[in-house]
Short mmCIF file of N, CA, C and O in Angstrom, two decimals:
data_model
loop_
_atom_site.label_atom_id
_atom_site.label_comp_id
_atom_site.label_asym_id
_atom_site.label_seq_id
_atom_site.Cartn_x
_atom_site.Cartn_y
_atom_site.Cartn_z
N UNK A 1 -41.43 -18.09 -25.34
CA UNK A 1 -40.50 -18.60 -24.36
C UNK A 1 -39.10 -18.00 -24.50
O UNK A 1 -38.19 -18.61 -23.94
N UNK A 2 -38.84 -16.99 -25.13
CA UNK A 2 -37.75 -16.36 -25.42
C UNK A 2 -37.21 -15.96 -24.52
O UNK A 2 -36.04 -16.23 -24.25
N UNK A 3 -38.17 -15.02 -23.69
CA UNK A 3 -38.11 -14.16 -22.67
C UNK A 3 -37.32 -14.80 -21.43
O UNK A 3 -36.48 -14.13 -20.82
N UNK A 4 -37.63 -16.15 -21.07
CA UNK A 4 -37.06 -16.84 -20.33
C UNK A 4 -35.59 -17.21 -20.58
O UNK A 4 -34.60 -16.85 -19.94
N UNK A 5 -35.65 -17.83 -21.41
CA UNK A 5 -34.20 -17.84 -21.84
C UNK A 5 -33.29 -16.87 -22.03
O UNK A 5 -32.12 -17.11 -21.72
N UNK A 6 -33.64 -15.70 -22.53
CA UNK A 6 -33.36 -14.43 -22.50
C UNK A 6 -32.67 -14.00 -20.73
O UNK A 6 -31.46 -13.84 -20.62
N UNK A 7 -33.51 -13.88 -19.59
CA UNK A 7 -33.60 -13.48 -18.92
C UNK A 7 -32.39 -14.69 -17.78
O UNK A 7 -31.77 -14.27 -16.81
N UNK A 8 -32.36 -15.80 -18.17
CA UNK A 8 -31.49 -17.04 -17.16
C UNK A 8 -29.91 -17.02 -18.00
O UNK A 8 -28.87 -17.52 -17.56
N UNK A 9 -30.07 -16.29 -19.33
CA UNK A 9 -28.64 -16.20 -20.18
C UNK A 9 -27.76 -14.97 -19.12
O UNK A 9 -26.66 -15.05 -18.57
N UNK A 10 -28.71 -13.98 -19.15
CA UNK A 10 -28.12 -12.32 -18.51
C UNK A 10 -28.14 -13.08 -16.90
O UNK A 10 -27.25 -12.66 -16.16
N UNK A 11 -28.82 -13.87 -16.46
CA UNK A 11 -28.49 -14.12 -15.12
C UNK A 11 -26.93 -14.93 -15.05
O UNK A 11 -26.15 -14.85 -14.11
N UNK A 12 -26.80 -15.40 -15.81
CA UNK A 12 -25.57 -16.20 -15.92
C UNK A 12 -24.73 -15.59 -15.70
O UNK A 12 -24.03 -15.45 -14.70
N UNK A 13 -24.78 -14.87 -17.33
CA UNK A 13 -23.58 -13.50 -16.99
C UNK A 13 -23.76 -12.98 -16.27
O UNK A 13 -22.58 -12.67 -16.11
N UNK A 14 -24.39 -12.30 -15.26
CA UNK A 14 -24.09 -11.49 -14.36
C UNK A 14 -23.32 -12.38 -13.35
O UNK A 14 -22.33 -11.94 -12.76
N UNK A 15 -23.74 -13.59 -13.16
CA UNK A 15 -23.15 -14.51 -12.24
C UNK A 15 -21.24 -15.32 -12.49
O UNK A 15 -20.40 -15.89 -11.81
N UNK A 16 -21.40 -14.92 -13.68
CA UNK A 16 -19.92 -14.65 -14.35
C UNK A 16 -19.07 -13.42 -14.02
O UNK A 16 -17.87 -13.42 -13.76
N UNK A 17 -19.72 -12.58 -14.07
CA UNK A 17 -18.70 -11.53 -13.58
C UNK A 17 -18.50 -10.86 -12.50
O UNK A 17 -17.69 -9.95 -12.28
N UNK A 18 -19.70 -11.60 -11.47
CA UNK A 18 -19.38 -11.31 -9.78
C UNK A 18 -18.39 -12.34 -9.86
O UNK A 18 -17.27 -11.97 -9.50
N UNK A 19 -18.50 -13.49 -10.23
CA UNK A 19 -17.43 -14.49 -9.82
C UNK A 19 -16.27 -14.01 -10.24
O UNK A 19 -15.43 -13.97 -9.35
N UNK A 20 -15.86 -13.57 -11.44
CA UNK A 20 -14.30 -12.77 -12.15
C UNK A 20 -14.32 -11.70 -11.10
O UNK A 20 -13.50 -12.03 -10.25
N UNK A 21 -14.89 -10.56 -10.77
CA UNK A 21 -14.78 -9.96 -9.92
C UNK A 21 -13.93 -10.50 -8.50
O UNK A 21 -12.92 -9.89 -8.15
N UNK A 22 -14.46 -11.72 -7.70
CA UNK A 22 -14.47 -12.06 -6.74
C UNK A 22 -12.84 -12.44 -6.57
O UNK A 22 -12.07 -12.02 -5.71
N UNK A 23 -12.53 -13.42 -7.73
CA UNK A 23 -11.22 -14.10 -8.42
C UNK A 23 -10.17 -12.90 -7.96
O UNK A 23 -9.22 -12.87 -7.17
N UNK A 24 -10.86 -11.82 -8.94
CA UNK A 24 -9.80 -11.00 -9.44
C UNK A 24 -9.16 -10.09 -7.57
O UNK A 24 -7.99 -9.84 -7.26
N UNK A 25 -10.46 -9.81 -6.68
CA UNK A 25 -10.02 -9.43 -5.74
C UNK A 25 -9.24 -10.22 -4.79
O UNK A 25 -8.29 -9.63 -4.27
N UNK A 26 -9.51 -11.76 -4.37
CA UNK A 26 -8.75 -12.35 -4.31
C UNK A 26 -7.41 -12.68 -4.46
O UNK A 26 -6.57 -13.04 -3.63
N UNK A 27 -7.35 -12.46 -5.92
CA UNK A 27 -5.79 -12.45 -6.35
C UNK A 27 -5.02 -11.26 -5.95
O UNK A 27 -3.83 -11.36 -5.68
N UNK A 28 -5.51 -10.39 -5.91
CA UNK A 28 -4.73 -8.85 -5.58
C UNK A 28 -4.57 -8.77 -4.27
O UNK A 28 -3.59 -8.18 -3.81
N UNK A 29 -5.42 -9.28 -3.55
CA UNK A 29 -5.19 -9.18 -1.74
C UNK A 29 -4.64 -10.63 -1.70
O UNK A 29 -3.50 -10.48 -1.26
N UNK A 30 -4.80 -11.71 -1.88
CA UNK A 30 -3.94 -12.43 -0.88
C UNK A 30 -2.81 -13.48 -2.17
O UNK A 30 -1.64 -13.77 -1.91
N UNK A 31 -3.36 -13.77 -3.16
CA UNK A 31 -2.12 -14.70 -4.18
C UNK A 31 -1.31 -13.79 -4.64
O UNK A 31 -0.15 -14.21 -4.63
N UNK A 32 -1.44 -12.48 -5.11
CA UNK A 32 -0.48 -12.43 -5.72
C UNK A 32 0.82 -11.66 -4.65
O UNK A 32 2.02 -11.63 -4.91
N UNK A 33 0.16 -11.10 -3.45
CA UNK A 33 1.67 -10.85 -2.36
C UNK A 33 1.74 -12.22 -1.74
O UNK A 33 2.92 -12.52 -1.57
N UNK A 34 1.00 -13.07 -1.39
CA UNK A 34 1.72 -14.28 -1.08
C UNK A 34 2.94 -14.73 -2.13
O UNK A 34 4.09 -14.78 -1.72
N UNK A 35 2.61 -15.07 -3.51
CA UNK A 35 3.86 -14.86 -4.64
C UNK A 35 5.05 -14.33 -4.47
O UNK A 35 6.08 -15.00 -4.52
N UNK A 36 5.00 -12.85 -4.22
CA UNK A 36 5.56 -12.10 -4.49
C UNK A 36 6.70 -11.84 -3.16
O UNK A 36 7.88 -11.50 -3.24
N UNK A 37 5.72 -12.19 -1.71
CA UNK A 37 7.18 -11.61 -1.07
C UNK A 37 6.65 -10.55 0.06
O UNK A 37 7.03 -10.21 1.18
N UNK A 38 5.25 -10.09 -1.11
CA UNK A 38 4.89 -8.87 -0.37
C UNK A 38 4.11 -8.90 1.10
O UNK A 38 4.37 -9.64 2.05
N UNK A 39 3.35 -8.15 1.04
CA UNK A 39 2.60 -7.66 2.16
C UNK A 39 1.25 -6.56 2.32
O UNK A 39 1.50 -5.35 2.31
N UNK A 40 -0.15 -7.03 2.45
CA UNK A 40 -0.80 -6.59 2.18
C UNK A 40 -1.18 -5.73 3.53
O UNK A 40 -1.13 -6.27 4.64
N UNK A 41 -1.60 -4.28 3.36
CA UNK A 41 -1.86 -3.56 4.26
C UNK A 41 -3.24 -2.91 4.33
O UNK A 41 -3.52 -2.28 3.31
N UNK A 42 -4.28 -2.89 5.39
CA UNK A 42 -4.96 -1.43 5.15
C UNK A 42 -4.27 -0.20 5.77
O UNK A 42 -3.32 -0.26 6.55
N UNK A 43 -4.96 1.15 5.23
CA UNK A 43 -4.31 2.19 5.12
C UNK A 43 -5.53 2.74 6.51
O UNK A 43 -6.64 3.06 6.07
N UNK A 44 -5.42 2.81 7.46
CA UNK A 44 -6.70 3.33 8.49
C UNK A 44 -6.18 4.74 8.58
O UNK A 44 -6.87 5.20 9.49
N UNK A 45 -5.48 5.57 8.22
CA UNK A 45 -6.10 7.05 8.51
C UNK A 45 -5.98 7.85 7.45
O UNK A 45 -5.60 7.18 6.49
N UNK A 46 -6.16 9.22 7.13
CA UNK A 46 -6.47 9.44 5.74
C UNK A 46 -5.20 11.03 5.46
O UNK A 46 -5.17 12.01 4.72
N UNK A 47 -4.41 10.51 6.49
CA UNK A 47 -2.82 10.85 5.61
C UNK A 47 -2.46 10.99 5.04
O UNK A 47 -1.82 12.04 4.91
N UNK A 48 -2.54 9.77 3.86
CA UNK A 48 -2.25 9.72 2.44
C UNK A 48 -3.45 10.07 1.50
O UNK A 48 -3.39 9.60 0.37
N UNK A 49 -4.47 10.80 1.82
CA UNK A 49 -5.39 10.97 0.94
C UNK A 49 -5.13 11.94 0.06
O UNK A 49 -4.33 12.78 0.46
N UNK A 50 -5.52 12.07 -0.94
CA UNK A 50 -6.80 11.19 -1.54
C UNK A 50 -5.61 10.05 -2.24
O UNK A 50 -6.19 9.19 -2.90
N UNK A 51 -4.71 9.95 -2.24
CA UNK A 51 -3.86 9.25 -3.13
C UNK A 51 -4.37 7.39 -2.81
O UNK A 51 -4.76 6.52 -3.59
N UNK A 52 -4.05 7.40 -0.83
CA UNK A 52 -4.41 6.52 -0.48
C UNK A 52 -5.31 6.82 0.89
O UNK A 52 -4.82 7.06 1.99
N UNK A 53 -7.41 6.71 0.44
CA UNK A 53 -7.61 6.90 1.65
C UNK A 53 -8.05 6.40 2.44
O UNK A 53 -8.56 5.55 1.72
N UNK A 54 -8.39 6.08 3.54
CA UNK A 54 -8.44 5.11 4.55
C UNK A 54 -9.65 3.97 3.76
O UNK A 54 -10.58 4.09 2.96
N UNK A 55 -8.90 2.73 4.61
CA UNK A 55 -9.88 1.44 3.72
C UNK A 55 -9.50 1.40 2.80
O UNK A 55 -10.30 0.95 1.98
N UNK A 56 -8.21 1.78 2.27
CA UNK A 56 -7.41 1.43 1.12
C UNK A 56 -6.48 -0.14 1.31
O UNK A 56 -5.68 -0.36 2.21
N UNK A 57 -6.79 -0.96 0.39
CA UNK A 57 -5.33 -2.11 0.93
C UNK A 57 -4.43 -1.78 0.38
O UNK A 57 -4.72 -1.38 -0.74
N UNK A 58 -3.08 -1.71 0.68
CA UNK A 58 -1.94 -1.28 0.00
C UNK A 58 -0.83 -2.71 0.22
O UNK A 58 -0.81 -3.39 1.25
N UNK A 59 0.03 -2.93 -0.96
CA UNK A 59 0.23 -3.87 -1.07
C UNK A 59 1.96 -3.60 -0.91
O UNK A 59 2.46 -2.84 -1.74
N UNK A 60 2.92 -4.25 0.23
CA UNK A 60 4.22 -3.07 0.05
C UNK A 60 5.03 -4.56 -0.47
O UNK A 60 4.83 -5.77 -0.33
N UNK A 61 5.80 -3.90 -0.98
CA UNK A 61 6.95 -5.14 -0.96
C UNK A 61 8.54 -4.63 -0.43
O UNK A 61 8.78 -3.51 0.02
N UNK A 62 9.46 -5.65 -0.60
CA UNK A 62 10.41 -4.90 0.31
C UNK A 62 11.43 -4.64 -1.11
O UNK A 62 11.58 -5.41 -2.06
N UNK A 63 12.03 -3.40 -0.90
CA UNK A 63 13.10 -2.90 -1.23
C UNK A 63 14.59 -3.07 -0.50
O UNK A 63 14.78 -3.58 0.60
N UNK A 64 15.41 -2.60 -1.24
CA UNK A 64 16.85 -1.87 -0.48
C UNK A 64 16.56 -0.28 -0.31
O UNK A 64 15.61 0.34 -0.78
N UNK A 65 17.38 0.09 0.30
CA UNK A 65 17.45 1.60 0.98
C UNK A 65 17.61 2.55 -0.17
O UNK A 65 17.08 3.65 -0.30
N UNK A 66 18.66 1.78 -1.20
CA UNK A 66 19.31 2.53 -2.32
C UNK A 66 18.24 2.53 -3.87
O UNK A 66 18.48 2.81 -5.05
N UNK A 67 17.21 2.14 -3.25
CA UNK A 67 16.14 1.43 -4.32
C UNK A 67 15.12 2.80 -4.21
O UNK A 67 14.33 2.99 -5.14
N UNK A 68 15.13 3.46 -3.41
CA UNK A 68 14.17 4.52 -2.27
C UNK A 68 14.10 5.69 -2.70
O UNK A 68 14.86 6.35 -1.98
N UNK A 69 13.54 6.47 -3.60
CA UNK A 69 13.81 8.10 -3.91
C UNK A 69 12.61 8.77 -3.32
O UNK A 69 11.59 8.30 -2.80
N UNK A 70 13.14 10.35 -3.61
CA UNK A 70 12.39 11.74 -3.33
C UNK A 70 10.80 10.70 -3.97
O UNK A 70 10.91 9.84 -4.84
N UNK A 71 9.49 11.05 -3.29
CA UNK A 71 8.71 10.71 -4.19
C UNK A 71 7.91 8.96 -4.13
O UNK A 71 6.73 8.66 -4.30
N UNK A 72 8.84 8.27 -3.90
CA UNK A 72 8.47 7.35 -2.84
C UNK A 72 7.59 6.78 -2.11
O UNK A 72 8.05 7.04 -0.99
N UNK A 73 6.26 5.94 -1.85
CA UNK A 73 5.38 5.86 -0.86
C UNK A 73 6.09 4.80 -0.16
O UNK A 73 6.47 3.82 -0.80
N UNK A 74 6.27 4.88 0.86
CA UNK A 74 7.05 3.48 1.77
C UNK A 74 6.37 3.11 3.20
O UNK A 74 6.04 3.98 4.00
N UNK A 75 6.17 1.62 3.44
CA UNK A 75 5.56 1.96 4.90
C UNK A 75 6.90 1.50 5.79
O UNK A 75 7.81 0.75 5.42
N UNK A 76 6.77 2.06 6.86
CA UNK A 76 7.77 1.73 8.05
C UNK A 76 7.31 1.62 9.09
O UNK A 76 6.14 1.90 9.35
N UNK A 77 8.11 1.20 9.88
CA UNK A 77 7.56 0.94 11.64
C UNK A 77 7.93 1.79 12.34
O UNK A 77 8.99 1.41 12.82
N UNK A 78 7.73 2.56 12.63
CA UNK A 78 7.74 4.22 13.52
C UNK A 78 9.14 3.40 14.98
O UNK A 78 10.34 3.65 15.04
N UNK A 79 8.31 2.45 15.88
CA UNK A 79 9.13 1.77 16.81
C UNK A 79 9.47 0.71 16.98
O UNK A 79 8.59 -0.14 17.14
N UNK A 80 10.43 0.44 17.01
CA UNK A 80 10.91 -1.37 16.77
C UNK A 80 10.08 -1.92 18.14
O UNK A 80 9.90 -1.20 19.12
N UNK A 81 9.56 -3.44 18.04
CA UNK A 81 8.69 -4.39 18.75
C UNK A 81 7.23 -3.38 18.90
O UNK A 81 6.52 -3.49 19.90
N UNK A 82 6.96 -2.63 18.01
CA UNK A 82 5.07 -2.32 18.05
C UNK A 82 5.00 -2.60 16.85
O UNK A 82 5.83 -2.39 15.97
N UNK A 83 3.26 -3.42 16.72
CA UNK A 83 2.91 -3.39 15.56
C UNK A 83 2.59 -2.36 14.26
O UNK A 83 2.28 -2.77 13.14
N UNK A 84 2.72 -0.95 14.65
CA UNK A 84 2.55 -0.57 13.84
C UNK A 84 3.14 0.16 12.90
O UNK A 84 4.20 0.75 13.10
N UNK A 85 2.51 0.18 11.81
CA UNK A 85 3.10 1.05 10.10
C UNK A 85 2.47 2.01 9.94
O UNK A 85 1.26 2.22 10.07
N UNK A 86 3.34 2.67 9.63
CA UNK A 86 3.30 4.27 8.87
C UNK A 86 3.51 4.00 7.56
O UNK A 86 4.58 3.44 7.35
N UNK A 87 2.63 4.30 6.29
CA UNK A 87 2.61 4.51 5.26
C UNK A 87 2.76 6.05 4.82
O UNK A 87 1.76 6.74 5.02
N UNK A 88 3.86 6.66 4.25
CA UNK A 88 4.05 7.85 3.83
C UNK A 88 5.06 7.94 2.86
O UNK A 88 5.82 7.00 2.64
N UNK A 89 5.11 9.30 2.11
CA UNK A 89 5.88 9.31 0.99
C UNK A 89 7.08 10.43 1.23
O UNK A 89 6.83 11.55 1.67
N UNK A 90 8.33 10.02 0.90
CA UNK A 90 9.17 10.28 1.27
C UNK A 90 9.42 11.23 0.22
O UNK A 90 9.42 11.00 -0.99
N UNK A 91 9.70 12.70 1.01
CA UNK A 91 10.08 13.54 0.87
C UNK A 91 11.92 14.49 0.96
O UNK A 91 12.36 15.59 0.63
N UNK A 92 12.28 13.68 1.37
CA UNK A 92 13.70 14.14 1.15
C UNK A 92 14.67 12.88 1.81
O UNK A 92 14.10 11.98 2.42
N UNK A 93 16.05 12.87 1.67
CA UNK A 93 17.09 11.97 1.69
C UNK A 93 17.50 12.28 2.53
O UNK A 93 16.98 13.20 3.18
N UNK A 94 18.96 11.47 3.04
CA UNK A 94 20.43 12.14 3.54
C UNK A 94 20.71 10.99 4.57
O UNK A 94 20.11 9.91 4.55
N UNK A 95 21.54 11.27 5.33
CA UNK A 95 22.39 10.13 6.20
C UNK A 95 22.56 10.99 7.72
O UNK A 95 22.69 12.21 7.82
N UNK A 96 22.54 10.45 8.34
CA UNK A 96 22.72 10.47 9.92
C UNK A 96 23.55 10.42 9.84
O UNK A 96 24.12 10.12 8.78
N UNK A 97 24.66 10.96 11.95
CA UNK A 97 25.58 10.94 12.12
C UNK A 97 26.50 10.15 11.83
O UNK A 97 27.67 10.51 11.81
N UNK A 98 26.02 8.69 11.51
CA UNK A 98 26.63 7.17 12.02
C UNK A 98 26.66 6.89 10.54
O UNK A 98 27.17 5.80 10.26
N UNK A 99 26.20 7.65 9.46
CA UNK A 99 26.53 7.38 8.05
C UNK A 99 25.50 6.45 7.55
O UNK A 99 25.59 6.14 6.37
N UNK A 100 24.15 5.77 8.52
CA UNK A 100 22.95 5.68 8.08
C UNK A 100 22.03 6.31 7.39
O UNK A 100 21.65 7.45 7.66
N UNK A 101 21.47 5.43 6.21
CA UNK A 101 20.20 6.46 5.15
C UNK A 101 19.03 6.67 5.75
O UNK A 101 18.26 5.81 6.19
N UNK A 102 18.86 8.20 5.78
CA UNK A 102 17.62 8.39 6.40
C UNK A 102 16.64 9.14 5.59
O UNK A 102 17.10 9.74 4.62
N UNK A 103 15.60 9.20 5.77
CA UNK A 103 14.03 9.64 4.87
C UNK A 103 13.49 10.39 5.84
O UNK A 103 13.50 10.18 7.06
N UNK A 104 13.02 11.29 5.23
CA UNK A 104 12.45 12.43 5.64
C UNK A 104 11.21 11.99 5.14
O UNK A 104 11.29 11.58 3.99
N UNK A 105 9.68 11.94 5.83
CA UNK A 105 8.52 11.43 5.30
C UNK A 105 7.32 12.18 5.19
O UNK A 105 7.47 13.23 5.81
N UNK A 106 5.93 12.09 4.55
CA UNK A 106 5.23 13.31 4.51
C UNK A 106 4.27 12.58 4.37
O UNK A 106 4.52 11.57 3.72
N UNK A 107 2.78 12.74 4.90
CA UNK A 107 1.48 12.06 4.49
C UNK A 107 0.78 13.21 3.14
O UNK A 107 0.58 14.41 3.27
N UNK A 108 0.55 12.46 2.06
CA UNK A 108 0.12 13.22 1.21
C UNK A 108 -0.77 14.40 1.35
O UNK A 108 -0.76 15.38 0.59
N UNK A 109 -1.55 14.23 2.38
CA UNK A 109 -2.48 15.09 3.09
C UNK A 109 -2.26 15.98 4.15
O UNK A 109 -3.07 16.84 4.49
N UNK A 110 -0.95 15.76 4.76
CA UNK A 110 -0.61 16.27 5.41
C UNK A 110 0.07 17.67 5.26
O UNK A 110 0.74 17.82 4.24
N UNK A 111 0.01 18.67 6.12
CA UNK A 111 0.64 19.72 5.78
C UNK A 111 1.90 20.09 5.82
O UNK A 111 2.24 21.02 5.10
N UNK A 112 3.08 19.29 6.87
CA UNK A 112 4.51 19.53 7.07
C UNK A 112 4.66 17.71 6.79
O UNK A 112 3.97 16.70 6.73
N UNK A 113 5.91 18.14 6.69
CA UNK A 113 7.02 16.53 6.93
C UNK A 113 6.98 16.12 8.50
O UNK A 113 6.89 16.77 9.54
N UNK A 114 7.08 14.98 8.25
CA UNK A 114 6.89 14.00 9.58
C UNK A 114 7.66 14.64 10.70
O UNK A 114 8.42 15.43 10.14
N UNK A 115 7.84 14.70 11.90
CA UNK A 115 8.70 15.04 12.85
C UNK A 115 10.37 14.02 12.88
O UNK A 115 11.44 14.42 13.34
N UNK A 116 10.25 13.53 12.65
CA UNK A 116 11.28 11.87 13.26
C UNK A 116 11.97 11.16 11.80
O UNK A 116 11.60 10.06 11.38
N UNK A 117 12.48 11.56 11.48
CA UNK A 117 13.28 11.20 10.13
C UNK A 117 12.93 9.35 10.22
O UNK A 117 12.49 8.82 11.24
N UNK A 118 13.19 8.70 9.05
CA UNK A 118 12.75 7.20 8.73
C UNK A 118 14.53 6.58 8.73
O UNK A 118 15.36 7.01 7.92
N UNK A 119 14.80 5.70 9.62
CA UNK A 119 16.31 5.45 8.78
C UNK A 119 15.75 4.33 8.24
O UNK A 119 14.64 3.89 8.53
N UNK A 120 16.64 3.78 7.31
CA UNK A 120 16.60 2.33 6.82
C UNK A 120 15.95 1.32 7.24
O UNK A 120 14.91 0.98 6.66
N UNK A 121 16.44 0.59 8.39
CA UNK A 121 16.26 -0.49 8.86
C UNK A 121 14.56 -0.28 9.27
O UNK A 121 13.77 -1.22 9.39
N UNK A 122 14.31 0.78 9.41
CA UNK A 122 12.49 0.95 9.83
C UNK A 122 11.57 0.59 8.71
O UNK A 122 10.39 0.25 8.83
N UNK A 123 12.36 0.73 7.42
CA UNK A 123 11.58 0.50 6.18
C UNK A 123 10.93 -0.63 6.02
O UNK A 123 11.68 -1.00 5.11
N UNK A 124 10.29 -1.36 6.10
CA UNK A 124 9.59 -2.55 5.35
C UNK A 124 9.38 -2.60 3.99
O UNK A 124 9.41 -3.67 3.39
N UNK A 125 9.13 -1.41 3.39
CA UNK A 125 9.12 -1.99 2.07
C UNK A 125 8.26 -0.48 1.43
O UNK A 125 7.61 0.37 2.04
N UNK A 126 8.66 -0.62 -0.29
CA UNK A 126 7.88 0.27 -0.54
C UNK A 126 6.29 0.45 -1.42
O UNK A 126 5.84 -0.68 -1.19
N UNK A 127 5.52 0.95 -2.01
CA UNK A 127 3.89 0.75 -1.89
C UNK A 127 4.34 -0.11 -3.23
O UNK A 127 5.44 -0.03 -3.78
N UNK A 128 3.22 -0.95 -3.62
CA UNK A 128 3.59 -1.83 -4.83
C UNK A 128 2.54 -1.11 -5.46
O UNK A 128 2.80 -0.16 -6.20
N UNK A 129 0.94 -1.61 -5.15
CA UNK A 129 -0.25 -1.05 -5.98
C UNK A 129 -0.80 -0.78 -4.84
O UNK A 129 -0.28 -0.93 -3.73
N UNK A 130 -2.18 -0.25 -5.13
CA UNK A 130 -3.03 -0.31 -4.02
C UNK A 130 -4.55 -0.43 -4.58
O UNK A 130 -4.98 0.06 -5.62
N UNK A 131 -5.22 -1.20 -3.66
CA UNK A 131 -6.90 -1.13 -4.40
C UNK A 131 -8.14 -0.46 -3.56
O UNK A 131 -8.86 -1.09 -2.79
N UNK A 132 -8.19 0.32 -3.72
CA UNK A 132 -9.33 1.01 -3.11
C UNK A 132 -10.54 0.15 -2.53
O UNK A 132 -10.86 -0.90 -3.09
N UNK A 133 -11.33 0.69 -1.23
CA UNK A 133 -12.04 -0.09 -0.40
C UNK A 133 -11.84 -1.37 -0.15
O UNK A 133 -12.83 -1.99 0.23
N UNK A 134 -10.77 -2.02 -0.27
CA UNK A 134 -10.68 -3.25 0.00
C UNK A 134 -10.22 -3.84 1.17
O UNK A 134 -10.51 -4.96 1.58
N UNK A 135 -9.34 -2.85 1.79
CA UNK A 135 -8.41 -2.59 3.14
C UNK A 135 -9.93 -2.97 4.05
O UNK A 135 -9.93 -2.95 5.28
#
């Protein structure tokens, strides 16, 4: 009768560590940016690959402007009142006419820098972690 017991012990554990598993994804997508402030994203095109590639969740939180360097993954809103974010990594600095900080942006995968410089106020925030297939 070993065998049995043997065999309902390893079922356990296995049933232990889908559940830690389950916990642990949980916590990374929705408790710990609820905590934090942040903001959980998927990544739908593969821009940022392989760094971040699509069906990635990326988790941003918000920064200041002055918080922001060369190097950078940040998502922003391309146009004020549309929903959508651009996740890319910022590739160079500097200030506009009006003495606004602006970002120059690049998809890791991509071959040139973005067309349309990033100023500030477009920023939402910059990448915190990210977990693969989870997006």
């Amino acid at each position: 009768m070993a065998v049995p017991r043997l065999a309902a012990s390893l079922l356990s554990l296995c049933s232990w560590v889908v559940l830690g598993i389950a916990v642990a994804v949980v916590g990374a997508a929705v408790v710990v940016p609820g905590l934090s402030g942040s903001t959980p994203m998927t990544v739908l095109t593969g821009s940022m690959g392989p760094t971040y590639p699509s069906g990635t969740l990326v988790v941003v939180r918000p920064v200041s402007a002055e918080e922001i360097g060369i190097g950078t993954p940040i998502t922003y809103q391309p146009r004020s009142g549309e929903p959508t974010m651009v996740t890319h990594r910022v590739v160079g600095m500097g200030y506009d006419a009006d003495g606004e900080r602006v970002f120059t942006t690049q998809g890791d995968d991509n071959e040139a820098p973005d067309r349309e410089q990033v100023r500030a106020g477009q920023v939402r925030g910059e990448v915190w972690y990210a977990v693969p297939w989870l997006g």
